[in-house]
Short mmCIF file of C-alpha atoms in Angstrom, two decimals:
data_model
loop_
_atom_site.label_atom_id
_atom_site.label_comp_id
_atom_site.label_asym_id
_atom_site.label_seq_id
_atom_site.Cartn_x
_atom_site.Cartn_y
_atom_site.Cartn_z
CA MET A 27 -0.10 0.08 0.07
CA PRO A 28 1.48 3.52 -0.80
CA ARG A 29 2.43 5.50 1.91
CA ALA A 30 0.76 8.85 2.57
CA PRO A 31 2.34 11.87 1.33
CA LEU A 32 4.60 14.09 3.61
CA ARG A 33 2.93 17.35 4.70
CA ARG A 34 5.16 20.16 5.86
CA GLN A 35 4.48 22.15 9.53
CA SER A 36 6.87 24.86 9.66
CA ASN A 37 6.00 27.26 6.66
CA SER A 38 4.60 30.60 7.55
CA ARG A 39 1.01 29.05 6.03
CA SER A 40 1.03 26.41 8.51
CA PRO A 41 -1.51 26.79 11.53
CA TRP A 42 1.37 24.94 13.77
CA PRO A 43 4.67 25.63 12.90
CA VAL A 44 7.36 23.33 14.05
CA THR A 45 10.64 25.05 15.37
CA SER A 46 11.39 23.13 18.56
CA LEU A 47 11.94 19.93 20.35
CA ALA A 48 8.89 20.47 22.29
CA ASP A 49 6.91 20.89 19.05
CA ILE A 50 7.95 17.75 17.74
CA ALA A 51 7.37 15.84 21.15
CA ALA A 52 3.82 17.37 20.71
CA LEU A 53 3.76 15.35 17.59
CA VAL A 54 5.16 12.34 18.91
CA ARG A 55 2.36 12.58 21.75
CA ALA A 56 -0.49 12.95 19.38
CA ARG A 57 0.86 9.74 17.53
CA ARG A 58 1.53 8.12 20.50
CA ALA A 59 -2.36 8.25 21.80
CA GLY A 60 -1.75 6.44 24.90
CA ARG A 61 -0.22 3.63 23.76
CA SER A 62 2.80 1.74 26.20
CA PRO A 63 5.17 1.10 25.38
CA TYR A 64 5.48 3.15 22.60
CA ILE A 65 8.72 2.68 20.31
CA LEU A 66 9.92 5.59 18.20
CA GLY A 67 13.05 5.26 16.02
CA VAL A 68 15.21 8.51 15.27
CA THR A 69 17.50 7.78 12.43
CA GLY A 70 19.55 9.74 9.53
CA ALA A 71 23.41 9.99 8.69
CA VAL A 72 26.40 9.65 10.44
CA ALA A 73 27.04 12.74 12.57
CA ALA A 74 23.51 14.11 11.90
CA GLY A 75 22.66 14.66 15.62
CA LYS A 76 20.55 11.36 16.14
CA SER A 77 21.72 10.86 19.91
CA THR A 78 21.37 14.62 20.63
CA LEU A 79 18.03 14.75 19.35
CA ALA A 80 17.00 11.39 21.16
CA ALA A 81 18.10 12.62 24.43
CA GLY A 82 16.35 16.21 23.91
CA LEU A 83 12.90 14.57 22.96
CA ALA A 84 13.25 12.13 25.98
CA GLU A 85 13.45 15.28 28.29
CA ALA A 86 10.69 16.72 26.25
CA ILE A 87 8.30 13.87 26.94
CA ALA A 88 9.11 13.29 30.60
CA ALA A 89 7.58 17.22 30.61
CA TRP A 90 4.09 15.76 29.32
CA PRO A 91 1.28 16.34 31.46
CA GLU A 92 0.80 12.56 32.33
CA ALA A 93 4.68 12.41 33.28
CA PRO A 94 5.41 9.15 31.12
CA THR A 95 8.74 7.14 31.80
CA GLY A 96 11.23 7.01 28.89
CA GLU A 97 14.19 5.57 27.83
CA VAL A 98 17.03 6.03 25.23
CA ALA A 99 18.87 3.10 23.27
CA ALA A 100 20.93 2.80 20.60
CA THR A 101 21.26 0.86 17.36
CA ASP A 102 25.27 1.02 17.83
CA GLY A 103 24.60 -1.85 20.48
CA PHE A 104 23.37 -4.31 17.81
CA LEU A 105 26.33 -4.06 15.46
CA PHE A 106 28.43 -7.07 15.01
CA ASP A 107 31.44 -6.93 17.26
CA ASN A 108 34.74 -6.08 15.43
CA ARG A 109 35.83 -9.97 15.59
CA ALA A 110 32.59 -10.83 13.93
CA LEU A 111 33.24 -8.04 11.52
CA GLU A 112 36.50 -8.86 10.60
CA ALA A 113 35.89 -12.64 10.11
CA ARG A 114 33.09 -11.31 7.67
CA GLY A 115 35.61 -9.32 6.04
CA ILE A 116 33.09 -6.13 6.74
CA LEU A 117 34.85 -4.06 9.06
CA ASN A 118 35.29 -0.98 7.20
CA ARG A 119 31.71 -1.54 6.49
CA LYS A 120 30.60 -0.52 9.91
CA GLY A 121 27.32 1.17 9.87
CA TYR A 122 26.00 -0.59 6.68
CA PRO A 123 23.07 -2.50 6.81
CA GLU A 124 25.23 -6.18 6.99
CA SER A 125 26.85 -4.88 9.89
CA TYR A 126 24.00 -4.94 12.08
CA ASP A 127 22.29 -8.25 13.74
CA THR A 128 18.82 -7.06 12.56
CA ALA A 129 17.28 -10.45 13.98
CA ALA A 130 18.70 -9.12 17.65
CA LEU A 131 17.51 -5.56 17.17
CA ARG A 132 13.59 -6.89 16.39
CA ALA A 133 13.85 -9.77 18.83
CA ALA A 134 14.76 -6.82 21.73
CA LEU A 135 11.85 -4.65 20.52
CA ALA A 136 9.46 -7.41 20.65
CA ALA A 137 10.68 -8.51 24.07
CA ILE A 138 10.39 -5.01 26.00
CA ARG A 139 6.60 -5.28 24.33
CA ARG A 140 6.04 -8.03 26.96
CA GLY A 141 8.41 -7.27 29.56
CA PRO A 142 12.31 -6.43 30.48
CA ALA A 143 14.88 -6.70 27.74
CA ASP A 144 18.40 -6.29 27.53
CA PHE A 145 20.01 -3.81 25.12
CA PRO A 146 23.65 -4.16 24.49
CA GLY A 147 25.84 -1.08 24.09
CA TYR A 148 28.70 0.28 22.15
CA SER A 149 31.44 2.35 23.00
CA HIS A 150 32.85 4.97 20.39
CA ALA A 151 36.36 5.09 22.60
CA LEU A 152 36.97 1.58 21.56
CA TYR A 153 35.02 1.34 18.45
CA ASP A 154 33.47 -1.73 19.47
CA ILE A 155 30.59 -3.23 21.58
CA ASP A 156 31.29 -3.40 25.52
CA PRO A 157 29.48 -5.59 27.06
CA ALA A 158 29.66 -3.60 30.33
CA LEU A 159 27.32 -1.25 28.60
CA THR A 160 24.49 -3.80 28.09
CA ARG A 161 21.69 -2.24 29.95
CA ARG A 162 18.17 -4.42 31.18
CA LEU A 163 15.47 -2.45 30.76
CA ASP A 164 11.82 -2.39 32.11
CA PRO A 165 9.23 -1.54 29.51
CA PRO A 166 9.14 2.30 29.76
CA ALA A 167 6.08 4.63 28.56
CA VAL A 168 8.13 5.51 25.61
CA LEU A 169 11.33 3.75 24.25
CA ILE A 170 13.54 5.87 21.91
CA VAL A 171 15.71 3.78 19.47
CA GLU A 172 18.35 6.10 17.76
CA GLY A 173 20.80 5.32 15.11
CA LEU A 174 21.70 3.72 11.55
CA GLY A 175 20.04 0.47 10.43
CA LEU A 176 16.42 1.71 10.84
CA HIS A 177 15.87 2.69 6.91
CA GLU A 178 13.56 -0.12 6.33
CA GLY A 179 11.08 1.79 8.24
CA ALA A 180 8.84 1.18 11.40
CA ALA A 181 6.31 -1.49 10.40
CA ALA A 182 9.48 -3.71 9.16
CA LEU A 183 11.17 -3.05 12.34
CA GLY A 184 8.79 -3.29 15.13
CA LEU A 185 8.72 0.35 15.73
CA ASP A 186 5.56 2.45 15.91
CA ALA A 187 7.00 5.43 14.17
CA LEU A 188 10.61 6.58 12.83
CA ILE A 189 12.25 9.98 12.62
CA TYR A 190 14.46 10.83 9.68
CA LEU A 191 16.96 13.49 10.77
CA ASP A 192 17.78 15.46 7.34
CA ALA A 193 20.49 17.58 6.74
CA ASP A 194 22.77 18.82 3.57
CA GLU A 195 25.72 16.70 2.66
CA ALA A 196 28.24 19.44 3.29
CA ASP A 197 27.14 19.95 6.62
CA LEU A 198 27.05 16.27 7.66
CA GLU A 199 30.69 16.07 6.36
CA ARG A 200 31.75 19.27 8.52
CA TRP A 201 30.19 17.75 11.47
CA TYR A 202 31.41 14.32 11.24
CA ALA A 203 35.13 15.76 10.73
CA GLU A 204 34.27 17.86 14.16
CA ARG A 205 33.33 14.77 16.02
CA PHE A 206 36.11 13.14 14.86
CA VAL A 207 38.60 15.73 15.88
CA GLU A 208 36.96 15.64 19.36
CA LEU A 209 37.57 12.15 19.92
CA TRP A 210 40.87 12.48 18.42
CA ARG A 211 41.73 15.09 21.06
CA ALA A 212 40.20 13.16 24.10
CA ALA A 213 42.15 10.05 23.26
CA GLU A 214 45.65 12.29 24.22
CA TYR A 215 44.66 11.10 27.54
CA ASP A 216 43.26 7.72 26.98
CA PRO A 217 45.64 5.56 25.40
CA ALA A 218 42.90 2.60 25.27
CA SER A 219 40.68 4.70 22.67
CA PHE A 220 40.56 3.67 19.34
CA TYR A 221 41.39 7.21 18.38
CA ALA A 222 44.82 7.05 20.39
CA ARG A 223 46.43 5.52 17.01
CA PHE A 224 45.76 8.79 14.93
CA ARG A 225 47.45 10.87 17.79
CA HIS A 226 50.89 10.99 15.71
CA MET A 227 48.66 13.09 13.35
CA SER A 228 48.62 16.75 13.39
CA GLU A 229 44.90 18.49 13.91
CA ALA A 230 44.78 19.45 10.18
CA GLU A 231 45.81 16.16 9.04
CA THR A 232 43.22 14.34 11.60
CA ARG A 233 40.59 16.43 10.03
CA ASP A 234 41.75 15.80 6.21
CA PHE A 235 41.68 12.23 7.22
CA ALA A 236 38.13 12.07 8.53
CA GLY A 237 37.21 13.94 5.35
CA VAL A 238 38.63 10.83 3.59
CA VAL A 239 36.65 8.34 5.85
CA TRP A 240 33.36 10.39 5.38
CA ARG A 241 33.85 10.30 1.40
CA GLN A 242 34.97 6.66 1.19
CA ILE A 243 32.82 5.31 3.56
CA ASN A 244 30.02 7.12 5.14
CA LEU A 245 28.63 9.14 2.11
CA PRO A 246 28.10 6.37 0.33
CA ASN A 247 26.36 4.47 2.81
CA LEU A 248 24.09 7.69 3.27
CA ARG A 249 23.50 7.76 -0.48
CA GLU A 250 22.65 3.97 -0.79
CA ASN A 251 20.90 2.98 2.34
CA ILE A 252 20.41 5.38 5.34
CA VAL A 253 18.62 8.08 2.97
CA ARG A 254 16.27 5.17 2.11
CA GLY A 255 14.68 6.03 5.70
CA ARG A 256 13.46 9.58 4.66
CA ASP A 257 11.18 7.80 2.31
CA VAL A 258 9.30 5.66 5.19
CA ALA A 259 9.91 7.85 7.99
CA ASP A 260 6.63 9.49 9.66
CA LEU A 261 8.59 12.64 10.22
CA VAL A 262 11.25 14.13 8.57
CA VAL A 263 13.28 16.89 10.43
CA ARG A 264 15.53 19.16 8.61
CA LYS A 265 18.32 20.77 10.27
CA GLY A 266 20.38 23.76 9.19
CA ALA A 267 24.06 24.21 9.15
CA ASP A 268 23.83 25.32 12.92
CA HIS A 269 22.01 22.39 13.94
CA GLY A 270 19.04 24.37 14.12
CA ILE A 271 15.59 22.69 13.22
CA VAL A 272 14.53 24.46 10.14
CA ASP A 273 11.46 22.32 9.01
CA VAL A 274 9.66 19.15 9.78
CA ALA A 275 7.24 17.33 7.44
CA GLU A 276 4.67 14.88 8.67
CA ARG A 277 3.38 12.12 6.97
CA GLY A 278 -0.39 11.17 7.74
CA ARG A 279 -1.28 8.48 9.83
#
């Protein structure tokens, strides 16, 4: 069945311009209609700000009059670990669909609708799954699942709704380089960090290297896979160069 078209919520003719996380949370609240647990996905390109949006939404949701319980979980925890990725010869394709244990993600989402469920964790510093970060979650009123691997859409994965975080490719590349450099700086005092191996580089060299990684790995993944989520998302949130919300489009229910 064809999906309903997206409708813009932020132009000057709209009776309800959407310009903040609180506004987006209000749209989510209307869609939720009291269902619990309500599972909301947040996806978009690497460095688009998915975890920041998810955390902000969780705070906004906690301020609803009914004060629902909320949790945020990341799809990074459902990546195959580095050993498994190396065995498959796809370590350099981490973040691509084949690098995720999608069956385990679907199982966890189904399980939390029935009771407590385990959600594994990923360490960006270690660049690998970290068993110590696994969390056992009780079913919350709202569970926000953020990350890659959600491009198939809500129905295919067992979500109730999906948000796609959109931005210009040039901005995404800049944000990725900024994040890479931040992790590189932090590794100066953390020899166990994956990014410690780049400490022999200057900051300019590190930024250039991040650009190469973006263009060779993350940009192709965005164009071939991630952006497909935009076509099936229930809400598309458009960001400007300063990370501000420019526009939100909502697909009819």
